[in-house]
């Protein structure tokens, strides 16, 4: 029984691919439409042919049969006039319409074709006309020319009348037969019209039936399987990830369902991995929070407990120098200077590390900041360095952005301070400009100092990285690293820009105040 079902046409059709089904349906539709068009075309051709028979053949044939009779009537009238008057001009209609009769008869024969009964009627009509001309018309013409006094009486006699009545009878028979043929052609034309309309109606009905069948096939083979697949997919999308997707329908849609189920399985596996990662991340977040708390405690100890001994070392070294200065030799004073300088540099380093660690806590305190005002505060902090170096700091129109005012002041102070620190023999000249593009401000700080080689474009932003000896230029190597952290905290980036001539240009981006700066930065 199973083997019989497997061999049945329905089961075989179910194993067809969707492409095979569509191809076979399209081929069947093309054959069906071709047959319908053929039937409709044949019916139209038949209707047109029947119409041509009525209009172009049998109607003119009926008219020509009457025209031939009229030609003979005009000939008979010409013979009477010639016989009664003896004037030769009265014989002209006879000659004229005899020629016309010949032409009309020839055209009539072309129209009736090979219809034997009509040919017989035309032959009988032509024979009667020939007999009349031979036995009546020609002798009367001869008698008029011989001046026979009895010809006028004879032309109106019974013999002439009977002979012409025979012609009329043959003409009536021919006209009647032609009228019957014309009537039958009209009936055939009407039947052809009925056949045409019937064919069109049947064609329209068959087209509707075929479209309905195609729609049912499309629904069963495509729409229903896709809807079923969509329902199962929506269940999975709704959270029921354990719901298996059962393949259904043609092989292509069934394969799609299998692929979707395989994707569901992979997603379930990935979700398990993600969930484990989430739990691990929560645990690490707790550890990071504790680590941050310890780091804050360390920062507090570094700022208070470490700074206090350093201050004492520096202070007592200076007191030692003042109290026992006269008793110390130059070497001892140099050692005391080294100790004081080391303590001060350690204090600066501790302060810089604290500032670096405090950047990036949260964006909750972000507010509109006028960069022009922030630059003025930075220049006020650098007042001594500017006065000592004779630096000139110029700036164009600077925007208002969202950010941390204190950090932006520190950013500008470090960039301008570096430009003053790493100056050349010429008095420092620093220029700060800003440009807006695609909702992002690009701020550039340019100087005429000693410049920076392109190969160090990344190294200068690393913490504790220095390009010069400490004896040449002071500092802890944290300044530009702090600048990068501040810029990235504000959603931008900082880089060494191309610069024409002596000096260097450092540029950084910061979103416009209308743009979202971002969510809270992760704690470090």
Short mmCIF file of C-alpha atoms in Angstrom, two decimals:
data_model
loop_
_atom_site.label_atom_id
_atom_site.label_comp_id
_atom_site.label_asym_id
_atom_site.label_seq_id
_atom_site.Cartn_x
_atom_site.Cartn_y
_atom_site.Cartn_z
CA UNK A 1 0.00 0.00 0.00
CA UNK A 2 2.83 2.38 0.86
CA UNK A 3 4.59 1.55 -2.40
CA UNK A 4 1.37 2.26 -4.32
CA UNK A 5 1.01 5.64 -2.63
CA UNK A 6 4.64 6.38 -3.35
CA UNK A 7 4.02 5.63 -7.03
CA UNK A 8 0.79 7.65 -7.26
CA UNK A 9 0.85 10.89 -9.30
CA UNK A 10 -0.15 12.99 -6.28
CA UNK A 11 2.72 11.67 -4.18
CA UNK A 12 5.12 12.16 -7.08
CA UNK A 13 3.89 15.72 -7.52
CA UNK A 14 4.45 16.43 -3.82
CA UNK A 15 8.09 15.46 -4.27
CA UNK A 16 8.47 18.01 -7.06
CA UNK A 17 10.51 21.07 -6.22
CA UNK A 18 8.80 24.45 -6.24
CA UNK A 19 10.79 25.39 -9.34
CA UNK A 20 9.60 22.23 -11.11
CA UNK A 21 6.00 22.93 -10.13
CA UNK A 22 6.16 26.52 -11.33
CA UNK A 23 7.82 25.42 -14.59
CA UNK A 24 5.19 22.78 -15.30
CA UNK A 25 2.34 25.14 -14.42
CA UNK A 26 3.74 27.87 -16.65
CA UNK A 27 4.18 25.39 -19.52
CA UNK A 28 0.63 24.10 -19.08
CA UNK A 29 -0.68 27.67 -19.00
CA UNK A 30 1.21 28.52 -22.17
CA UNK A 31 -0.24 25.48 -23.97
CA UNK A 32 -3.70 26.26 -22.65
CA UNK A 33 -3.53 29.90 -23.70
CA UNK A 34 -2.19 28.90 -27.13
CA UNK A 35 -5.15 26.54 -27.62
CA UNK A 36 -7.62 29.20 -26.50
CA UNK A 37 -6.08 31.77 -28.79
CA UNK A 38 -6.20 29.30 -31.67
CA UNK A 39 -9.88 28.56 -31.09
CA UNK A 40 -10.75 32.24 -30.75
CA UNK A 41 -8.68 33.10 -33.82
CA UNK A 42 -10.34 30.39 -35.93
CA UNK A 43 -13.78 31.58 -34.83
CA UNK A 44 -12.95 35.18 -35.72
CA UNK A 45 -11.57 34.16 -39.11
CA UNK A 46 -14.71 32.14 -39.78
CA UNK A 47 -16.90 35.08 -38.79
CA UNK A 48 -14.97 37.46 -41.03
CA UNK A 49 -15.09 34.99 -43.94
CA UNK A 50 -18.86 34.57 -43.61
CA UNK A 51 -19.25 38.35 -43.51
CA UNK A 52 -17.14 38.71 -46.63
CA UNK A 53 -19.34 36.10 -48.38
CA UNK A 54 -22.43 38.17 -47.67
CA UNK A 55 -21.03 41.62 -48.33
CA UNK A 56 -18.43 41.08 -51.03
CA UNK A 57 -19.86 38.10 -52.94
CA UNK A 58 -23.53 37.25 -52.75
CA UNK A 59 -24.99 40.72 -52.29
CA UNK A 60 -23.10 42.01 -55.39
CA UNK A 61 -24.08 38.81 -57.25
CA UNK A 62 -27.80 39.50 -56.65
CA UNK A 63 -27.32 43.08 -57.84
CA UNK A 64 -25.44 41.89 -60.95
CA UNK A 65 -28.25 39.43 -61.88
CA UNK A 66 -30.64 42.33 -61.86
CA UNK A 67 -28.15 44.48 -63.77
CA UNK A 68 -27.87 41.83 -66.53
CA UNK A 69 -31.69 41.79 -66.85
CA UNK A 70 -31.68 45.59 -67.01
CA UNK A 71 -29.06 45.43 -69.78
CA UNK A 72 -31.36 43.16 -71.82
CA UNK A 73 -34.37 45.39 -71.10
CA UNK A 74 -32.43 48.36 -72.43
CA UNK A 75 -31.45 46.31 -75.50
CA UNK A 76 -35.10 45.39 -76.10
CA UNK A 77 -36.08 49.06 -75.69
CA UNK A 78 -33.46 50.06 -78.27
CA UNK A 79 -34.81 47.45 -80.76
CA UNK A 80 -38.42 48.76 -80.30
CA UNK A 81 -37.33 52.38 -80.80
CA UNK A 82 -35.35 51.49 -83.92
CA UNK A 83 -38.17 49.38 -85.32
CA UNK A 84 -40.81 52.09 -84.75
CA UNK A 85 -38.73 55.08 -85.91
CA UNK A 86 -36.28 53.60 -88.32
CA UNK A 87 -33.71 56.06 -87.01
CA UNK A 88 -30.33 54.41 -86.50
CA UNK A 89 -29.53 56.48 -83.37
CA UNK A 90 -32.27 54.58 -81.52
CA UNK A 91 -30.22 51.44 -82.02
CA UNK A 92 -27.33 52.80 -79.91
CA UNK A 93 -28.68 51.49 -76.52
CA UNK A 94 -28.80 48.01 -78.04
CA UNK A 95 -25.10 48.02 -78.89
CA UNK A 96 -24.10 49.79 -75.65
CA UNK A 97 -25.96 47.53 -73.24
CA UNK A 98 -25.02 44.42 -75.16
CA UNK A 99 -21.39 45.19 -74.31
CA UNK A 100 -22.38 46.01 -70.71
CA UNK A 101 -24.32 42.72 -70.51
CA UNK A 102 -21.19 40.79 -71.49
CA UNK A 103 -19.11 42.52 -68.76
CA UNK A 104 -21.81 42.06 -66.07
CA UNK A 105 -22.25 38.40 -66.99
CA UNK A 106 -18.48 37.78 -66.76
CA UNK A 107 -18.29 39.45 -63.33
CA UNK A 108 -21.34 37.48 -62.17
CA UNK A 109 -19.69 34.22 -63.21
CA UNK A 110 -16.55 35.17 -61.20
CA UNK A 111 -18.65 35.79 -58.09
CA UNK A 112 -20.67 32.57 -58.19
CA UNK A 113 -17.51 30.51 -58.63
CA UNK A 114 -18.11 26.78 -58.93
CA UNK A 115 -21.69 26.66 -57.62
CA UNK A 116 -23.18 24.28 -60.20
CA UNK A 117 -26.81 25.26 -59.74
CA UNK A 118 -26.01 28.95 -60.12
CA UNK A 119 -23.81 28.22 -63.14
CA UNK A 120 -26.73 26.35 -64.70
CA UNK A 121 -29.00 29.35 -64.02
CA UNK A 122 -26.55 31.74 -65.62
CA UNK A 123 -26.10 29.43 -68.62
CA UNK A 124 -29.87 29.16 -69.09
CA UNK A 125 -30.24 32.92 -68.77
CA UNK A 126 -27.41 33.51 -71.29
CA UNK A 127 -28.91 30.95 -73.70
CA UNK A 128 -32.31 32.63 -73.52
CA UNK A 129 -30.70 36.00 -74.18
CA UNK A 130 -28.74 34.57 -77.12
CA UNK A 131 -31.88 32.98 -78.58
CA UNK A 132 -33.73 36.29 -78.28
CA UNK A 133 -30.95 38.17 -80.08
CA UNK A 134 -30.70 35.48 -82.78
CA UNK A 135 -34.42 34.94 -83.41
CA UNK A 136 -35.84 38.37 -82.60
CA UNK A 137 -33.34 41.22 -82.36
CA UNK A 138 -31.14 40.47 -85.39
CA UNK A 139 -34.06 39.75 -87.82
CA UNK A 140 -35.88 42.92 -86.71
CA UNK A 141 -32.80 45.03 -87.34
CA UNK A 142 -32.45 43.49 -90.79
CA UNK A 143 -36.14 44.07 -91.65
CA UNK A 144 -35.85 47.74 -90.53
CA UNK A 145 -32.86 48.21 -92.76
CA UNK A 146 -34.85 46.60 -95.65
CA UNK A 147 -37.70 49.03 -94.92
CA UNK A 148 -40.23 46.31 -94.15
CA UNK A 149 -43.51 48.12 -93.36
CA UNK A 150 -44.72 45.31 -91.07
CA UNK A 151 -41.75 45.42 -88.71
CA UNK A 152 -43.37 47.93 -86.36
CA UNK A 153 -46.29 45.59 -85.87
CA UNK A 154 -44.09 42.53 -85.49
CA UNK A 155 -41.87 44.08 -82.80
CA UNK A 156 -44.90 44.46 -80.55
CA UNK A 157 -46.24 41.05 -81.43
CA UNK A 158 -46.75 38.03 -79.23
CA UNK A 159 -43.74 36.15 -80.53
CA UNK A 160 -41.32 38.89 -79.47
CA UNK A 161 -43.11 39.25 -76.16
CA UNK A 162 -42.98 35.49 -75.39
CA UNK A 163 -39.31 35.31 -76.26
CA UNK A 164 -38.43 38.21 -73.89
CA UNK A 165 -40.70 36.82 -71.18
CA UNK A 166 -38.58 33.67 -71.30
CA UNK A 167 -35.56 35.85 -70.55
CA UNK A 168 -37.39 37.45 -67.61
CA UNK A 169 -38.26 34.00 -66.28
CA UNK A 170 -34.66 32.84 -66.43
CA UNK A 171 -33.54 36.08 -64.76
CA UNK A 172 -36.14 35.65 -62.00
CA UNK A 173 -34.95 32.08 -61.41
CA UNK A 174 -31.31 33.22 -61.23
CA UNK A 175 -32.16 36.08 -58.86
CA UNK A 176 -34.21 33.78 -56.64
CA UNK A 177 -31.39 31.23 -56.39
CA UNK A 178 -28.84 33.96 -55.68
CA UNK A 179 -31.13 35.46 -53.03
CA UNK A 180 -31.43 32.05 -51.37
CA UNK A 181 -27.65 31.65 -51.32
CA UNK A 182 -27.27 35.16 -49.90
CA UNK A 183 -29.85 34.37 -47.21
CA UNK A 184 -27.99 31.17 -46.28
CA UNK A 185 -24.70 33.13 -46.12
CA UNK A 186 -26.38 35.61 -43.76
CA UNK A 187 -27.54 32.72 -41.58
CA UNK A 188 -24.00 31.31 -41.58
CA UNK A 189 -22.67 34.74 -40.63
CA UNK A 190 -25.03 34.98 -37.68
CA UNK A 191 -24.10 31.45 -36.62
CA UNK A 192 -20.42 32.42 -36.84
CA UNK A 193 -21.09 35.46 -34.65
CA UNK A 194 -22.86 33.26 -32.11
CA UNK A 195 -19.91 30.86 -32.24
CA UNK A 196 -17.48 33.74 -31.66
CA UNK A 197 -19.35 35.03 -28.62
CA UNK A 198 -19.76 31.49 -27.30
CA UNK A 199 -16.03 30.89 -27.71
CA UNK A 200 -15.21 34.14 -25.91
CA UNK A 201 -17.56 33.27 -23.06
CA UNK A 202 -16.17 29.76 -22.70
CA UNK A 203 -12.63 31.16 -22.89
CA UNK A 204 -13.35 33.71 -20.15
CA UNK A 205 -14.87 30.98 -17.98
CA UNK A 206 -11.93 28.67 -18.52
CA UNK A 207 -9.49 31.49 -17.71
CA UNK A 208 -11.31 32.13 -14.43
CA UNK A 209 -11.24 28.43 -13.61
CA UNK A 210 -7.53 28.21 -14.44
CA UNK A 211 -6.71 31.28 -12.35
CA UNK A 212 -8.68 29.85 -9.46
CA UNK A 213 -6.79 26.56 -9.82
CA UNK A 214 -3.46 28.40 -9.98
CA UNK A 215 -4.40 30.41 -6.89
CA UNK A 216 -5.34 27.26 -5.00
CA UNK A 217 -2.10 25.60 -6.07
CA UNK A 218 -0.09 28.68 -5.08
CA UNK A 219 -1.82 28.80 -1.72
CA UNK A 220 -1.30 25.11 -1.00
CA UNK A 221 2.26 24.93 -2.36
CA UNK A 222 3.66 28.31 -1.28
CA UNK A 223 1.48 30.51 0.93
CA UNK A 224 0.31 27.87 3.41
CA UNK A 225 3.82 26.40 3.95
CA UNK A 226 5.30 29.88 4.32
CA UNK A 227 2.56 30.91 6.76
CA UNK A 228 3.12 27.77 8.78
CA UNK A 229 6.86 28.40 8.79
CA UNK A 230 6.25 32.03 9.78
CA UNK A 231 4.01 30.97 12.70
CA UNK A 232 6.68 28.61 14.04
CA UNK A 233 9.34 31.30 13.54
CA UNK A 234 7.23 33.86 15.43
CA UNK A 235 6.89 31.40 18.32
CA UNK A 236 10.67 31.12 18.43
CA UNK A 237 11.06 34.89 18.14
CA UNK A 238 8.57 35.30 20.98
CA UNK A 239 10.91 33.47 23.32
CA UNK A 240 9.98 29.81 22.84
CA UNK A 241 13.45 28.87 21.68
CA UNK A 242 12.83 25.17 22.38
CA UNK A 243 10.07 25.07 19.74
CA UNK A 244 11.34 22.93 16.89
CA UNK A 245 10.51 24.16 13.38
CA UNK A 246 8.96 21.30 11.40
CA UNK A 247 9.75 21.43 7.62
CA UNK A 248 6.62 21.49 5.46
CA UNK A 249 5.75 22.01 1.80
CA UNK A 250 7.86 21.86 -1.38
CA UNK A 251 11.52 20.87 -1.05
CA UNK A 252 12.75 24.49 -1.22
CA UNK A 253 10.45 25.68 1.59
CA UNK A 254 11.12 22.52 3.57
CA UNK A 255 14.85 23.14 3.19
CA UNK A 256 14.30 26.73 4.32
CA UNK A 257 12.47 25.47 7.40
CA UNK A 258 15.32 23.07 8.14
CA UNK A 259 17.82 25.93 7.78
CA UNK A 260 15.76 28.13 10.10
CA UNK A 261 15.58 25.33 12.66
CA UNK A 262 19.34 24.85 12.40
CA UNK A 263 19.78 28.58 12.92
CA UNK A 264 17.44 28.37 15.92
CA UNK A 265 19.61 25.60 17.37
CA UNK A 266 22.74 27.65 16.85
CA UNK A 267 21.09 30.69 18.42
CA UNK A 268 20.03 28.61 21.42
CA UNK A 269 23.61 27.41 21.80
CA UNK A 270 24.90 30.97 21.42
CA UNK A 271 22.35 32.20 23.96
CA UNK A 272 23.63 29.65 26.43
CA UNK A 273 27.16 30.88 25.83
CA UNK A 274 26.01 34.52 26.14
CA UNK A 275 24.15 33.76 29.36
CA UNK A 276 27.22 32.12 30.85
CA UNK A 277 29.28 35.08 29.68
CA UNK A 278 26.72 37.47 31.24
CA UNK A 279 26.91 35.71 34.57
CA UNK A 280 30.70 35.75 34.34
CA UNK A 281 30.59 39.45 33.45
CA UNK A 282 28.39 40.18 36.45
CA UNK A 283 30.90 38.43 38.66
CA UNK A 284 33.78 40.33 37.05
CA UNK A 285 31.82 43.57 37.37
CA UNK A 286 31.53 43.00 41.09
CA UNK A 287 35.23 42.32 41.28
CA UNK A 288 35.90 45.44 39.20
CA UNK A 289 33.74 47.51 41.53
CA UNK A 290 35.74 46.25 44.49
CA UNK A 291 38.95 46.90 42.56
CA UNK A 292 37.80 50.46 41.82
CA UNK A 293 37.01 51.00 45.46
CA UNK A 294 40.50 49.77 46.35
CA UNK A 295 41.93 52.07 43.64
CA UNK A 296 40.10 55.05 45.07
CA UNK A 297 41.43 54.16 48.50
CA UNK A 298 44.92 53.92 47.01
CA UNK A 299 44.47 57.33 45.36
CA UNK A 300 43.47 58.80 48.70
CA UNK A 301 46.53 57.23 50.38
CA UNK A 302 48.79 58.45 47.53
CA UNK A 303 47.45 61.99 47.72
CA UNK A 304 47.64 62.28 51.50
CA UNK A 305 49.88 59.66 53.09
CA UNK A 306 52.57 59.71 50.36
CA UNK A 307 52.50 63.45 49.75
CA UNK A 308 53.09 64.27 53.43
CA UNK A 309 56.46 62.42 53.74
CA UNK A 310 57.59 63.95 50.45
CA UNK A 311 56.80 67.43 51.72
CA UNK A 312 58.71 66.68 54.94
CA UNK A 313 61.75 65.43 53.00
CA UNK A 314 61.76 68.55 50.84
CA UNK A 315 61.14 70.92 53.78
CA UNK A 316 63.79 69.40 56.08
CA UNK A 317 66.33 69.32 53.26
CA UNK A 318 65.74 73.00 52.68
CA UNK A 319 65.94 73.70 56.46
CA UNK A 320 69.16 71.74 56.61
CA UNK A 321 70.60 73.86 53.83
CA UNK A 322 69.56 77.12 55.54
CA UNK A 323 70.76 76.11 59.06
CA UNK A 324 74.04 74.52 58.16
CA UNK A 325 74.70 76.10 54.80
CA UNK A 326 77.98 77.77 55.81
CA UNK A 327 79.28 74.46 57.16
CA UNK A 328 78.41 72.46 53.97
CA UNK A 329 80.72 72.13 51.02
CA UNK A 330 79.43 72.49 47.42
CA UNK A 331 79.09 68.72 47.03
CA UNK A 332 76.76 68.51 50.06
CA UNK A 333 74.64 71.40 48.77
CA UNK A 334 74.36 69.61 45.41
CA UNK A 335 73.14 66.45 47.12
CA UNK A 336 70.55 68.47 49.06
CA UNK A 337 69.35 70.07 45.77
CA UNK A 338 69.03 66.60 44.23
CA UNK A 339 66.93 65.40 47.15
CA UNK A 340 64.65 68.47 47.05
CA UNK A 341 64.22 68.21 43.27
CA UNK A 342 63.41 64.48 43.46
CA UNK A 343 60.80 65.08 46.18
CA UNK A 344 59.15 67.85 44.12
CA UNK A 345 59.12 65.76 40.98
CA UNK A 346 57.64 62.86 42.91
CA UNK A 347 54.91 65.18 44.17
CA UNK A 348 54.16 66.37 40.62
CA UNK A 349 54.10 62.76 39.38
CA UNK A 350 51.67 61.74 42.13
CA UNK A 351 49.37 64.66 41.30
CA UNK A 352 49.49 63.82 37.57
CA UNK A 353 48.70 60.16 38.22
CA UNK A 354 45.75 61.15 40.39
CA UNK A 355 44.44 63.46 37.66
CA UNK A 356 44.88 60.69 35.05
CA UNK A 357 43.02 58.12 37.17
CA UNK A 358 40.07 60.44 37.86
CA UNK A 359 39.26 60.99 34.14
CA UNK A 360 36.35 58.97 32.74
CA UNK A 361 34.29 58.30 35.81
CA UNK A 362 30.86 59.43 34.53
CA UNK A 363 29.23 61.84 32.07
CA UNK A 364 26.44 62.80 34.47
CA UNK A 365 28.10 66.17 35.19
CA UNK A 366 28.38 67.10 31.51
CA UNK A 367 27.06 70.59 30.76
CA UNK A 368 27.48 73.20 28.00
CA UNK A 369 31.06 74.48 28.07
CA UNK A 370 32.30 77.52 26.16
CA UNK A 371 35.72 76.50 24.82
CA UNK A 372 36.72 80.17 24.59
CA UNK A 373 36.09 80.55 28.33
CA UNK A 374 37.90 77.25 29.02
CA UNK A 375 40.89 78.51 26.99
CA UNK A 376 40.98 81.75 28.98
CA UNK A 377 41.12 79.76 32.23
CA UNK A 378 43.87 77.55 30.84
CA UNK A 379 45.89 80.62 29.79
CA UNK A 380 45.41 82.12 33.25
CA UNK A 381 46.93 78.95 34.76
CA UNK A 382 49.84 79.30 32.29
CA UNK A 383 50.32 83.01 32.94
CA UNK A 384 53.83 82.61 34.40
CA UNK A 385 55.04 80.40 31.54
CA UNK A 386 53.56 82.77 28.95
CA UNK A 387 55.15 85.78 30.56
CA UNK A 388 58.52 84.04 30.92
CA UNK A 389 58.61 82.83 27.29
CA UNK A 390 56.96 85.85 25.66
CA UNK A 391 54.42 83.51 24.04
CA UNK A 392 51.52 84.82 21.95
CA UNK A 393 48.36 82.71 21.97
CA UNK A 394 45.68 83.48 19.37
CA UNK A 395 42.37 81.78 18.75
CA UNK A 396 39.46 82.02 16.34
CA UNK A 397 35.79 81.58 17.14
CA UNK A 398 35.49 78.60 19.47
CA UNK A 399 32.23 76.64 19.96
CA UNK A 400 30.16 75.67 22.94
CA UNK A 401 30.17 71.93 23.56
CA UNK A 402 28.87 69.49 26.16
CA UNK A 403 31.47 68.21 28.55
CA UNK A 404 33.31 68.51 31.83
CA UNK A 405 34.56 72.08 32.24
CA UNK A 406 37.51 71.18 34.49
CA UNK A 407 38.72 68.42 32.16
CA UNK A 408 38.42 70.61 29.04
CA UNK A 409 40.45 73.33 30.80
CA UNK A 410 43.10 70.73 31.66
CA UNK A 411 43.07 69.52 28.02
CA UNK A 412 43.66 73.00 26.58
CA UNK A 413 46.18 73.84 29.32
CA UNK A 414 48.27 70.74 28.50
CA UNK A 415 48.19 71.35 24.73
CA UNK A 416 49.07 75.06 24.98
CA UNK A 417 51.59 74.36 27.76
CA UNK A 418 53.36 71.78 25.58
CA UNK A 419 53.46 74.26 22.70
CA UNK A 420 55.16 76.79 25.00
CA UNK A 421 57.44 74.22 26.65
CA UNK A 422 58.79 72.73 23.41
CA UNK A 423 59.55 76.08 21.81
CA UNK A 424 62.36 76.95 19.42
CA UNK A 425 64.64 79.97 19.50
CA UNK A 426 61.76 82.10 18.23
CA UNK A 427 59.17 83.43 20.69
CA UNK A 428 56.32 80.90 20.91
CA UNK A 429 53.26 81.61 18.76
CA UNK A 430 50.26 79.36 19.40
CA UNK A 431 47.02 79.37 17.40
CA UNK A 432 43.77 77.58 18.39
CA UNK A 433 41.06 77.15 15.70
CA UNK A 434 37.87 75.07 15.39
CA UNK A 435 35.90 73.74 12.41
CA UNK A 436 32.46 72.04 12.31
CA UNK A 437 31.76 69.13 9.93
CA UNK A 438 28.93 66.55 10.15
CA UNK A 439 28.02 67.52 13.71
CA UNK A 440 31.61 67.18 15.00
CA UNK A 441 34.00 69.99 15.98
CA UNK A 442 37.68 69.63 15.11
CA UNK A 443 39.86 71.80 17.35
CA UNK A 444 43.52 72.28 16.32
CA UNK A 445 46.39 73.73 18.42
CA UNK A 446 49.33 74.79 16.22
CA UNK A 447 52.73 76.20 17.26
CA UNK A 448 56.07 77.24 15.80
CA UNK A 449 58.19 75.14 18.17
CA UNK A 450 60.62 72.31 17.62
CA UNK A 451 57.98 70.04 16.08
CA UNK A 452 57.38 66.27 16.32
CA UNK A 453 58.61 63.66 13.87
CA UNK A 454 55.74 61.66 12.20
CA UNK A 455 57.15 58.34 13.41
CA UNK A 456 56.38 59.40 16.99
CA UNK A 457 52.73 60.24 16.22
CA UNK A 458 51.42 57.39 18.43
CA UNK A 459 54.20 57.19 21.00
CA UNK A 460 53.62 60.74 22.28
CA UNK A 461 50.17 59.75 23.60
CA UNK A 462 51.41 56.79 25.64
CA UNK A 463 51.78 57.28 29.39
CA UNK A 464 55.34 57.94 30.69
CA UNK A 465 56.68 58.17 27.10
CA UNK A 466 59.16 61.01 26.54
CA UNK A 467 60.97 62.09 23.37
CA UNK A 468 63.56 64.24 25.16
CA UNK A 469 65.79 63.95 28.20
CA UNK A 470 64.47 65.28 31.50
CA UNK A 471 67.42 67.70 31.68
CA UNK A 472 66.30 69.27 28.37
CA UNK A 473 62.57 69.54 29.03
CA UNK A 474 60.82 68.88 32.32
CA UNK A 475 57.63 66.91 32.86
CA UNK A 476 56.41 63.45 33.82
CA UNK A 477 55.36 62.10 30.37
CA UNK A 478 51.69 61.98 31.39
CA UNK A 479 50.39 65.20 29.81
CA UNK A 480 49.45 63.98 26.30
CA UNK A 481 48.25 60.64 27.68
CA UNK A 482 45.92 62.62 29.92
CA UNK A 483 44.80 64.66 26.87
CA UNK A 484 43.95 61.48 24.94
CA UNK A 485 41.95 60.11 27.87
CA UNK A 486 40.02 63.38 28.26
CA UNK A 487 39.23 63.55 24.51
CA UNK A 488 38.10 59.91 24.31
CA UNK A 489 36.02 60.42 27.45
CA UNK A 490 34.20 63.20 25.55
CA UNK A 491 33.56 60.92 22.55
CA UNK A 492 36.35 62.18 20.28
CA UNK A 493 39.90 61.35 19.23
CA UNK A 494 43.23 63.18 19.20
CA UNK A 495 46.10 62.92 16.73
CA UNK A 496 49.22 64.60 15.37
CA UNK A 497 48.00 66.51 12.31
CA UNK A 498 49.94 67.50 9.21
CA UNK A 499 51.74 70.79 9.68
CA UNK A 500 53.39 73.11 7.16
CA UNK A 501 56.60 74.78 8.28
CA UNK A 502 58.27 74.60 11.71
CA UNK A 503 56.32 73.46 14.76
CA UNK A 504 53.53 70.95 15.20
CA UNK A 505 49.72 70.75 15.17
CA UNK A 506 47.70 68.60 17.55
CA UNK A 507 44.02 68.17 16.65
CA UNK A 508 41.15 66.63 18.53
CA UNK A 509 37.42 66.14 17.83
CA UNK A 510 34.47 66.67 20.11
CA UNK A 511 30.76 66.29 19.25
CA UNK A 512 28.63 69.38 18.84
CA UNK A 513 26.53 70.26 21.87
CA UNK A 514 23.38 69.12 19.98
CA UNK A 515 24.83 65.61 19.59
CA UNK A 516 24.62 62.90 22.24
CA UNK A 517 27.95 62.56 23.98
CA UNK A 518 27.30 58.97 25.12
CA UNK A 519 26.43 57.08 28.21
CA UNK A 520 28.49 56.84 31.30
CA UNK A 521 32.03 55.79 30.61
CA UNK A 522 33.05 52.50 32.20
CA UNK A 523 34.93 52.79 35.39
CA UNK A 524 38.59 51.83 35.31
#
